[in-house]
XYZ file of C-alpha atoms in Angstrom:
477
model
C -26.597 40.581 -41.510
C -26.545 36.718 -41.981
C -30.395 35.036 -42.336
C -29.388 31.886 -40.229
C -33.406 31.175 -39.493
C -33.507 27.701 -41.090
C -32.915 24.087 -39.701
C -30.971 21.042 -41.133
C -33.333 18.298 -40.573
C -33.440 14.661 -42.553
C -31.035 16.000 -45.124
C -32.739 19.707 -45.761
C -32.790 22.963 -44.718
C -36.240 23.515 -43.019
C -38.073 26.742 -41.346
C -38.486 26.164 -37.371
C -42.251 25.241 -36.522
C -42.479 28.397 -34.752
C -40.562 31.990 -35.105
C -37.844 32.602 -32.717
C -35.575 34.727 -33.672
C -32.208 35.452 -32.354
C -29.323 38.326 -32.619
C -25.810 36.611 -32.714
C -23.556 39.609 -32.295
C -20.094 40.363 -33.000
C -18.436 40.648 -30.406
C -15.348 43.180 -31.639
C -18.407 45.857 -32.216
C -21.477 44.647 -30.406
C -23.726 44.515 -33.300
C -25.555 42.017 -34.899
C -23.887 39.771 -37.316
C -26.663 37.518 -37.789
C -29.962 36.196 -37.247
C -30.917 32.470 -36.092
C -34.126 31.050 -35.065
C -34.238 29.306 -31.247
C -35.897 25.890 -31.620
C -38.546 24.372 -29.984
C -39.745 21.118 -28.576
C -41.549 20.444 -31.670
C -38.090 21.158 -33.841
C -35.906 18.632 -31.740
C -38.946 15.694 -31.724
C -38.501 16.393 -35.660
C -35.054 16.545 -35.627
C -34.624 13.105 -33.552
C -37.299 11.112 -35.248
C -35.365 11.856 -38.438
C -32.325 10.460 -36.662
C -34.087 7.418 -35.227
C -35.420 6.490 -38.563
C -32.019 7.068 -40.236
C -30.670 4.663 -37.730
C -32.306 1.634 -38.413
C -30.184 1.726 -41.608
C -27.162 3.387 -40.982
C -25.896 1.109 -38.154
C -25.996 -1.533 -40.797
C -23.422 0.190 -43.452
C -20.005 -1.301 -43.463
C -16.720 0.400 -42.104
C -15.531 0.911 -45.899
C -18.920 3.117 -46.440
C -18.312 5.565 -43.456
C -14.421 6.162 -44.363
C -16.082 7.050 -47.882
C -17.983 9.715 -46.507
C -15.655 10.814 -43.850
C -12.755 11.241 -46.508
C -15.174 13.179 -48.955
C -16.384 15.569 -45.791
C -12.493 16.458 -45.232
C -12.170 16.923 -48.780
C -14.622 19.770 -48.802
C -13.910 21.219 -45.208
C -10.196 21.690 -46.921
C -11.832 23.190 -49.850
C -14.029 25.603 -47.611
C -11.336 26.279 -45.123
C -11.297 29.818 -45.558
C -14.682 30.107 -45.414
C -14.549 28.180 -41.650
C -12.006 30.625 -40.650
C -13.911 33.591 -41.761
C -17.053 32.368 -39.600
C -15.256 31.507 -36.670
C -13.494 34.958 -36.635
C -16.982 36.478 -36.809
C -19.114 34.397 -34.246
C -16.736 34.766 -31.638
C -14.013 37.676 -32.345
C -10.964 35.402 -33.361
C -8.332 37.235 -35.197
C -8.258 35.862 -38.334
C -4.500 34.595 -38.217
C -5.521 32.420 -34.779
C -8.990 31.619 -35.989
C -7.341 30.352 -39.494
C -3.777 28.780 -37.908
C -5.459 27.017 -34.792
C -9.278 27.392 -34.990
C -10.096 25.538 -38.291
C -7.116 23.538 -38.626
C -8.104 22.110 -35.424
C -11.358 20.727 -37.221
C -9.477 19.449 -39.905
C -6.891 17.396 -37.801
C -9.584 15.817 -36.023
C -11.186 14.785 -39.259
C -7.821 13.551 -40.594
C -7.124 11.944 -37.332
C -10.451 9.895 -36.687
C -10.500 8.339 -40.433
C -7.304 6.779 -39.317
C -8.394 5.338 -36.330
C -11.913 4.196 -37.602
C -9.569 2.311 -40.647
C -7.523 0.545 -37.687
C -10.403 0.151 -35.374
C -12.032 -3.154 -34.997
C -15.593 -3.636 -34.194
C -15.602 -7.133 -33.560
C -12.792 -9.429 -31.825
C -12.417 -12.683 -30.323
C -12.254 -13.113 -26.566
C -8.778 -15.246 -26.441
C -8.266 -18.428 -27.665
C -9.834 -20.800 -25.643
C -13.075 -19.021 -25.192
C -16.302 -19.310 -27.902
C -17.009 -15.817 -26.457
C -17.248 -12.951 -28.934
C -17.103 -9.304 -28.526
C -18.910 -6.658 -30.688
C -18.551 -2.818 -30.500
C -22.086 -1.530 -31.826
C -23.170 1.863 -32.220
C -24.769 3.551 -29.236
C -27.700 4.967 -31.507
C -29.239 8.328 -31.789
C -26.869 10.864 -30.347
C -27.339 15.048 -28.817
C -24.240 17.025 -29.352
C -24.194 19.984 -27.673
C -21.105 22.059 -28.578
C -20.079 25.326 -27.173
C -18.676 28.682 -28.447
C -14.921 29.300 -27.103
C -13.574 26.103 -29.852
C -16.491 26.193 -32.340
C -15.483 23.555 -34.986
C -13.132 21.690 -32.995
C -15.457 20.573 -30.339
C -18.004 19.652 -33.198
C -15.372 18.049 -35.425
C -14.184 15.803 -32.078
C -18.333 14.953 -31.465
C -19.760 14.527 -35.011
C -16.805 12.639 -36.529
C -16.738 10.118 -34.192
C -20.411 9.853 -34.340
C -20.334 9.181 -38.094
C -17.047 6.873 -37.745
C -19.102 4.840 -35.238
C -22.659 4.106 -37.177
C -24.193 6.305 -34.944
C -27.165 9.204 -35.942
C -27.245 12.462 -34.336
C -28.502 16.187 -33.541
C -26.324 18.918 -33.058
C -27.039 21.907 -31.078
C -24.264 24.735 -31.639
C -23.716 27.100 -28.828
C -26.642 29.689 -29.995
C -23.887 32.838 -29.424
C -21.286 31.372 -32.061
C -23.809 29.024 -34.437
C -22.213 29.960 -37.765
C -19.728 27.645 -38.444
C -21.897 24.765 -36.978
C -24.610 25.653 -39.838
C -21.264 26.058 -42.553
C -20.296 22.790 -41.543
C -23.935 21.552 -41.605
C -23.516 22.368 -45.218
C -20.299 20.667 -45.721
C -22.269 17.186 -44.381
C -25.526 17.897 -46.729
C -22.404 18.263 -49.613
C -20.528 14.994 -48.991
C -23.791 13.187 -49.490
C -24.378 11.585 -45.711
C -27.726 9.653 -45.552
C -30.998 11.557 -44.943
C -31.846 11.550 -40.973
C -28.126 10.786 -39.878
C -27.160 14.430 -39.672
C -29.485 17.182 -37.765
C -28.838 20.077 -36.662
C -31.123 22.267 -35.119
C -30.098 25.986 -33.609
C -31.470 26.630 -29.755
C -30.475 28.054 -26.204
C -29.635 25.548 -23.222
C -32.994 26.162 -21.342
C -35.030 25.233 -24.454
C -33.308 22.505 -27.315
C -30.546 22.132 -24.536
C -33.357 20.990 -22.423
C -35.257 18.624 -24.794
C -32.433 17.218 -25.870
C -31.241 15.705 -22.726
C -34.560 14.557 -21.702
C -35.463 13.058 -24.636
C -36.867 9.714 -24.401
C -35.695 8.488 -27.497
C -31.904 10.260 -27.779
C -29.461 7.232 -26.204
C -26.884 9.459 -25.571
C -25.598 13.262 -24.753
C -22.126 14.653 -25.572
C -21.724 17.830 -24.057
C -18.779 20.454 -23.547
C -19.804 24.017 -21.296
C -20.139 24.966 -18.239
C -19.736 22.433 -15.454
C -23.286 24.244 -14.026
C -24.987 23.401 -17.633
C -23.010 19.677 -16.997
C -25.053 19.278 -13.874
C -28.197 19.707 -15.380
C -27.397 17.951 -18.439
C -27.055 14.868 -15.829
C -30.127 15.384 -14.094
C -32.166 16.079 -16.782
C -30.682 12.902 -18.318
C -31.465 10.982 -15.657
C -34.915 9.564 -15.994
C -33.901 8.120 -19.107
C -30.681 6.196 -18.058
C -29.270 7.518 -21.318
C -25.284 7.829 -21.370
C -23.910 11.293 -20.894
C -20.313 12.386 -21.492
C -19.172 15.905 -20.078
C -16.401 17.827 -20.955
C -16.397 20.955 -18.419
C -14.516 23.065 -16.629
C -11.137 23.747 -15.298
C -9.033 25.853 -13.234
C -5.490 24.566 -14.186
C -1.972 25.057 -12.152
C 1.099 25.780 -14.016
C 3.705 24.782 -11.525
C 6.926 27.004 -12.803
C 10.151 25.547 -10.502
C 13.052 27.186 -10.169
C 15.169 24.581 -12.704
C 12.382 25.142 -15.644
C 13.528 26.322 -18.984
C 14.275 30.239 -19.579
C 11.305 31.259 -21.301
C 8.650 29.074 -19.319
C 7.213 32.331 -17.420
C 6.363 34.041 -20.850
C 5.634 30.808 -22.388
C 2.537 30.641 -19.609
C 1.556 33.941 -20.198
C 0.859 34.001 -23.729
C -0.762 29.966 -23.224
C -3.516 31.717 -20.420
C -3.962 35.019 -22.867
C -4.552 33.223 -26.465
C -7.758 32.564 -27.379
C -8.464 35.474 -24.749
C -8.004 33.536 -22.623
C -11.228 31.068 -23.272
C -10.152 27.618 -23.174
C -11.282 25.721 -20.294
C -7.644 23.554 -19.709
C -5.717 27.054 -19.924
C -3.180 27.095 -16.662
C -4.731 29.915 -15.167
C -2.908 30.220 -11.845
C 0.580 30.210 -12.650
C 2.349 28.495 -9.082
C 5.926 29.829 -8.885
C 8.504 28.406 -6.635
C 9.924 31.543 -4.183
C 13.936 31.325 -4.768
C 12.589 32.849 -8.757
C 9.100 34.383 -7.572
C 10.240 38.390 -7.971
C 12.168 37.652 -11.389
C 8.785 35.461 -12.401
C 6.580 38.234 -11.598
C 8.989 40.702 -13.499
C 8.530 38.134 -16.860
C 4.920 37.861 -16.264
C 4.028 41.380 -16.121
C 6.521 42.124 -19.085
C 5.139 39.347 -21.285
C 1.233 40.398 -20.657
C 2.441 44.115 -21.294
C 3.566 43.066 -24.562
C 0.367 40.976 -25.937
C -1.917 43.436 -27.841
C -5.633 43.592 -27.855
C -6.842 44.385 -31.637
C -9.976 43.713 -33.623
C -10.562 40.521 -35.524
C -10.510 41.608 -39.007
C -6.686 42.957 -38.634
C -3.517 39.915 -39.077
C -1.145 39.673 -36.358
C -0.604 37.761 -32.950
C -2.506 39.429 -31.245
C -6.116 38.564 -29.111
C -9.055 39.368 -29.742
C -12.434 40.081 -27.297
C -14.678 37.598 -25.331
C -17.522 36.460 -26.740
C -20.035 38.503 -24.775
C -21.368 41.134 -23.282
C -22.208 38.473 -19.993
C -18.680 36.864 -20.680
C -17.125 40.427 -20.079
C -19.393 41.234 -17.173
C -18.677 38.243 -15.360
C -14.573 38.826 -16.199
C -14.873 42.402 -15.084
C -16.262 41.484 -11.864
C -13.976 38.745 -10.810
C -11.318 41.346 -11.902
C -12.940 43.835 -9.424
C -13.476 40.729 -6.797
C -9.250 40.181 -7.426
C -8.567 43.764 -6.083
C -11.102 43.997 -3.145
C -9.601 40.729 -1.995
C -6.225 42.587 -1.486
C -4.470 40.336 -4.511
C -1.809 43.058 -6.461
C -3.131 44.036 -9.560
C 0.221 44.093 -11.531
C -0.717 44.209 -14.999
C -3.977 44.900 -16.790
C -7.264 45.704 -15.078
C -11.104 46.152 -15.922
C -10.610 49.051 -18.120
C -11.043 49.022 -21.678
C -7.814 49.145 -23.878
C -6.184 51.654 -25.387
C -8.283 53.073 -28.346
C -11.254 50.351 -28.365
C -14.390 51.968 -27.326
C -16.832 49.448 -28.207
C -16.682 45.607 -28.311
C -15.958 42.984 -25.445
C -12.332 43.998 -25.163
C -10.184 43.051 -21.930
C -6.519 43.485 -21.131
C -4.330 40.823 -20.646
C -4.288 40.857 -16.706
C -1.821 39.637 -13.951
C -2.444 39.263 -10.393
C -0.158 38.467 -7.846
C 0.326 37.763 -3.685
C -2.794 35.539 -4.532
C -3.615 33.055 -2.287
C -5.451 29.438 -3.734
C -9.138 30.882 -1.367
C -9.447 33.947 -3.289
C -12.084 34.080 -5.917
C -9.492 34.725 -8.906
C -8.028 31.381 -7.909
C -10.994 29.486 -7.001
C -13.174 30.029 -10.396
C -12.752 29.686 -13.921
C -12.867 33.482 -15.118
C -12.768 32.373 -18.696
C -11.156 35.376 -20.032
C -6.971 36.947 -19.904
C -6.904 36.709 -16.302
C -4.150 35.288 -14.388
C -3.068 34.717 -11.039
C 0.366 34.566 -9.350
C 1.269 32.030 -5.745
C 4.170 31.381 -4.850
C 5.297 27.827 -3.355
C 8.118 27.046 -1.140
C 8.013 22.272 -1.818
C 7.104 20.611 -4.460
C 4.850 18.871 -1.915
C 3.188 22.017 -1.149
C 3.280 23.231 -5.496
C 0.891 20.055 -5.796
C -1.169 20.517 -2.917
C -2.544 23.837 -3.728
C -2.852 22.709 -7.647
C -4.977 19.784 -6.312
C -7.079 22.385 -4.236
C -9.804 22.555 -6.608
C -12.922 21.084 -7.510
C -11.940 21.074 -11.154
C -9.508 18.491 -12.760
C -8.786 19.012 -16.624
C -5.091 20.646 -17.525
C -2.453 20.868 -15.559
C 0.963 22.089 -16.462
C 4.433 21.893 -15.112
C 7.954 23.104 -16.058
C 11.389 21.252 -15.215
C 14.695 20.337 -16.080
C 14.641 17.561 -14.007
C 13.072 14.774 -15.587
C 12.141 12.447 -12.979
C 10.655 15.558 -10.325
C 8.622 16.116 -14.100
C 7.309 12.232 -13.950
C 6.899 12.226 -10.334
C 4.676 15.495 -9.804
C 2.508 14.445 -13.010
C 2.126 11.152 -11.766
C 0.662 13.521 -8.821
C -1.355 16.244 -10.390
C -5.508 15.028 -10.683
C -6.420 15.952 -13.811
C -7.028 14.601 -17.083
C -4.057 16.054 -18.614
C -0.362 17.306 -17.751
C 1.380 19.008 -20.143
C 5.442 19.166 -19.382
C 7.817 21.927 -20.279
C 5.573 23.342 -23.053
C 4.763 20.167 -25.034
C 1.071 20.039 -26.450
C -1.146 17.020 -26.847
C -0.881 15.056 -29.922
C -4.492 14.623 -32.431
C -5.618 11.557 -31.355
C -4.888 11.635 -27.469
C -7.566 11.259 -24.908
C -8.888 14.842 -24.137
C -11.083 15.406 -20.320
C -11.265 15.652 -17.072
C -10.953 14.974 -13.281
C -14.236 15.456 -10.865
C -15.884 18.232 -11.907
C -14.548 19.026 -14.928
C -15.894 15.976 -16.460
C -16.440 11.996 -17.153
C -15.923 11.180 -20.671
C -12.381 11.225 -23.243
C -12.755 12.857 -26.641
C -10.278 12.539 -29.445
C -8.599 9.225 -30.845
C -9.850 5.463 -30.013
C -11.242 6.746 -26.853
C -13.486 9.427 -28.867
C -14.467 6.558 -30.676
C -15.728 4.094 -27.789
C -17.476 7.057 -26.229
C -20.306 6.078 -28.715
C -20.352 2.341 -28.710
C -21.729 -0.362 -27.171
C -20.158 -3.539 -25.984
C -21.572 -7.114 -26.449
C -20.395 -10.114 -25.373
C -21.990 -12.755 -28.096
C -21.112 -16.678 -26.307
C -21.234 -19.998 -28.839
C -19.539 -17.899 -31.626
C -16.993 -21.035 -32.496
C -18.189 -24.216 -31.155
């Protein structure tokens, strides 16, 4: 078992102030797989007086300086790829192919992606030409990151990069359940040479460092991605303290399948819900299917999920592996069980365990359909290979019911017909809309709609998340 007890803290690896210690458990066995320590109050004040100090100089180093570092932190997260990919697949039960193909490279993209756009950003820019006005884009100042556990090293990579890129110092609190490759990159930082105080990270639960973190008088800014429940706190524990808080939440995302769309866009949505196990909060989790194709739809559906295996992490393939947790897989199990009570078909999968796995969070790939948008199943996010059916008769009514929803992230649609495609996106409220199976390009804004969130990760827009804008007058007289 990992020893994962100590804190990075003004560039070193310190013990907590008090002993806390915490089982992070594998979830393809149920047994430990390491130990952490939970911080306290007195480990974040440490942690964000560091990064307060380290500020006061930091903010003042030049663009050239930070694409330095940034380029020599890619250089070694290439170099300790596999080792990324082996953590990730631990923490959280990725098989090893998906944790190394998607999982890490999505760190490394976001790396490579923000040193270009810190190269072409500029921090400072005239107002027009007539005008002696002035604008400067300053660094926000001492920065929480709280990441969570379903995208490890790609929601840190889109939070600490740009926080870097920016001038900006910072504490990161990994998701205490997957913490690993947080501390692995923690190492990569200390290796490229960043600053003392600019980097912290310090290991805790959302009650506790979570807690402090966002209340902190001297912290000028929260980045968080969870749970939009954790997001509401997060804001009112913010609150007293005017700080800035971006929140990257939850979703419940329509996948509006017409009758025109392309011949494998059924299976297509099927394997989209299902990867990852189905935890990613923009995955299309009701699947909307318009009625002249619903029974050969349905047939696809259940064919496709029938066909996706369910395998431990350790073994290579395309296959998924468990949820994270033992609470993950209640939770699943019961909205599963909530499904069939509510008189939705169960037509593929269910809450038992699969075929020859006896121990570990393991769920089927599951289909439900004659689901109607008020049942539970379609109403909130499951966060595991669950998947509902509805059919739709207009394209008016396909939009209503994906609208019907407190949540706003991802949205998907599939057509032939290009301008229905432009029209209905135009239409869907949500932060993105992803046509006929094309994905989002590195660099493109990333959030949400209402409550799935307020801020935009990824690109320029990751970038401004952390600055400040100041109008300076007089500049040319």
């Amino acid at each position: 078992m990992l020893d994962k007890r100590k804190f990075y803290i003004d560039g070193e690896w310190v013990d907590p102030i008090k002993k806390n210690d915490f089982d992070v458990i594998n979830p393809c066995n149920e047994d430990p797989c390491a130990v952490i320590s939970l911080g306290s109050t007195e480990d974040t004040n440490r942690a964000v007086k560091a990064a307060k100090t380290a500020f006061e100089t930091w903010k003042e180093t030049s663009k050239e300086e930070r694409i330095k570092l940034l380029e020599k932190l890619l250089t070694i997260y290439k170099k300790r790829f596999n080792e990324m990919a082996e953590a990730i697949s631990l923490e959280m039960g990725a098989p090893m192919d998906w944790s190394t193909d998607v999982q890490t490279a999505s760190g490394r993209d976001h790396l490579e992606d923000f040193i270009l756009r810190l190269k072409n950003f500029n921090f400072e820019e005239h107002f027009d030409e007539k005008s002696n006005n002035h604008i400067c884009y300053e660094p926000i100042g001492v920065c929480g990151l709280i990441t969570p556990w379903n995208w490890p090293i790609n929601q840190i990579a889109l939070k600490v990069a740009p926080a870097f890129a920016t001038g900006c110092t910072m504490i990161l609190k990994p998701s205490e359940i997957a913490p690993i490759s947080g501390m692995l990159f923690a190492e990569m930082i200390h290796e490229a040479g960043f600053p003392k105080g600019v980097f912290n990270l310090v290991n805790g639960d959302g009650v506790g460092v979570g807690s402090d973190i966002s209340s902190h008088p001297d912290i000028d800014m929260v980045s968080f991605t969870g749970s939009t429940r954790a997001g509401r706190l997060i804001s009112k524990n913010a609150a007293d303290t005017i700080k800035r808080v971006c929140l990257e939440l939850g979703g419940k995302g329509g996948n509006i399948v017409f009758a025109d769309s392309y011949k494998d866009a059924v299976r297509d949505g099927i394997r989209n819900v299902m990867s990852n196990s189905g935890q990613s909060c923009d995955a299309p989790t009701r699947m909307l299917v318009e009625k002249s194709i619903y029974e050969r739809a349905v047939k696809e559906a259940v064919d496709e999920a029938n066909k996706i295996k369910v395998d431990q992490a350790t073994k290579k393939g395309d296959h998924i592996g468990p949820v994270i947790s033992k609470v993950q897989y209640d939770k699943i199990i019961n909205l599963i069980e909530s499904g069939i009570s509510e008189g939705a078909t169960l037509a593929a999968g269910g809450p038992e365990l699969p075929n020859g796995l006896n121990k570990g969070y393991f769920i089927k790939p599951t289909i439900f359909t004659d689901v109607t948008n008020e049942m539970r199943i379609a109403k909130e996010e499951i966060f595991g290979p669950v998947l509902s059916i509805i059919p739709f008769d207009t394209e008016d009514e396909a939009v209503k019911i994906v609208n019907d929803t407190s949540y706003g992230l991802g949205n998907y649609l599939q057509t032939d017909d290009k301008e229905k495609a432009h029209r209905v996106a135009k239409k869907l409220r949500s932060g993105c809309v992803y046509i006929n199976g094309n994905a989002a390009d590195v660099g493109t804004p990333f959030g949400g709609y209402r409550q799935s969130g307020n801020g935009r990760e990824g690109g320029v827009w990751g970038l401004t998340e952390f600055l400040e804008v100041k109008n300076v007058t007089g500049w040319k007289n």
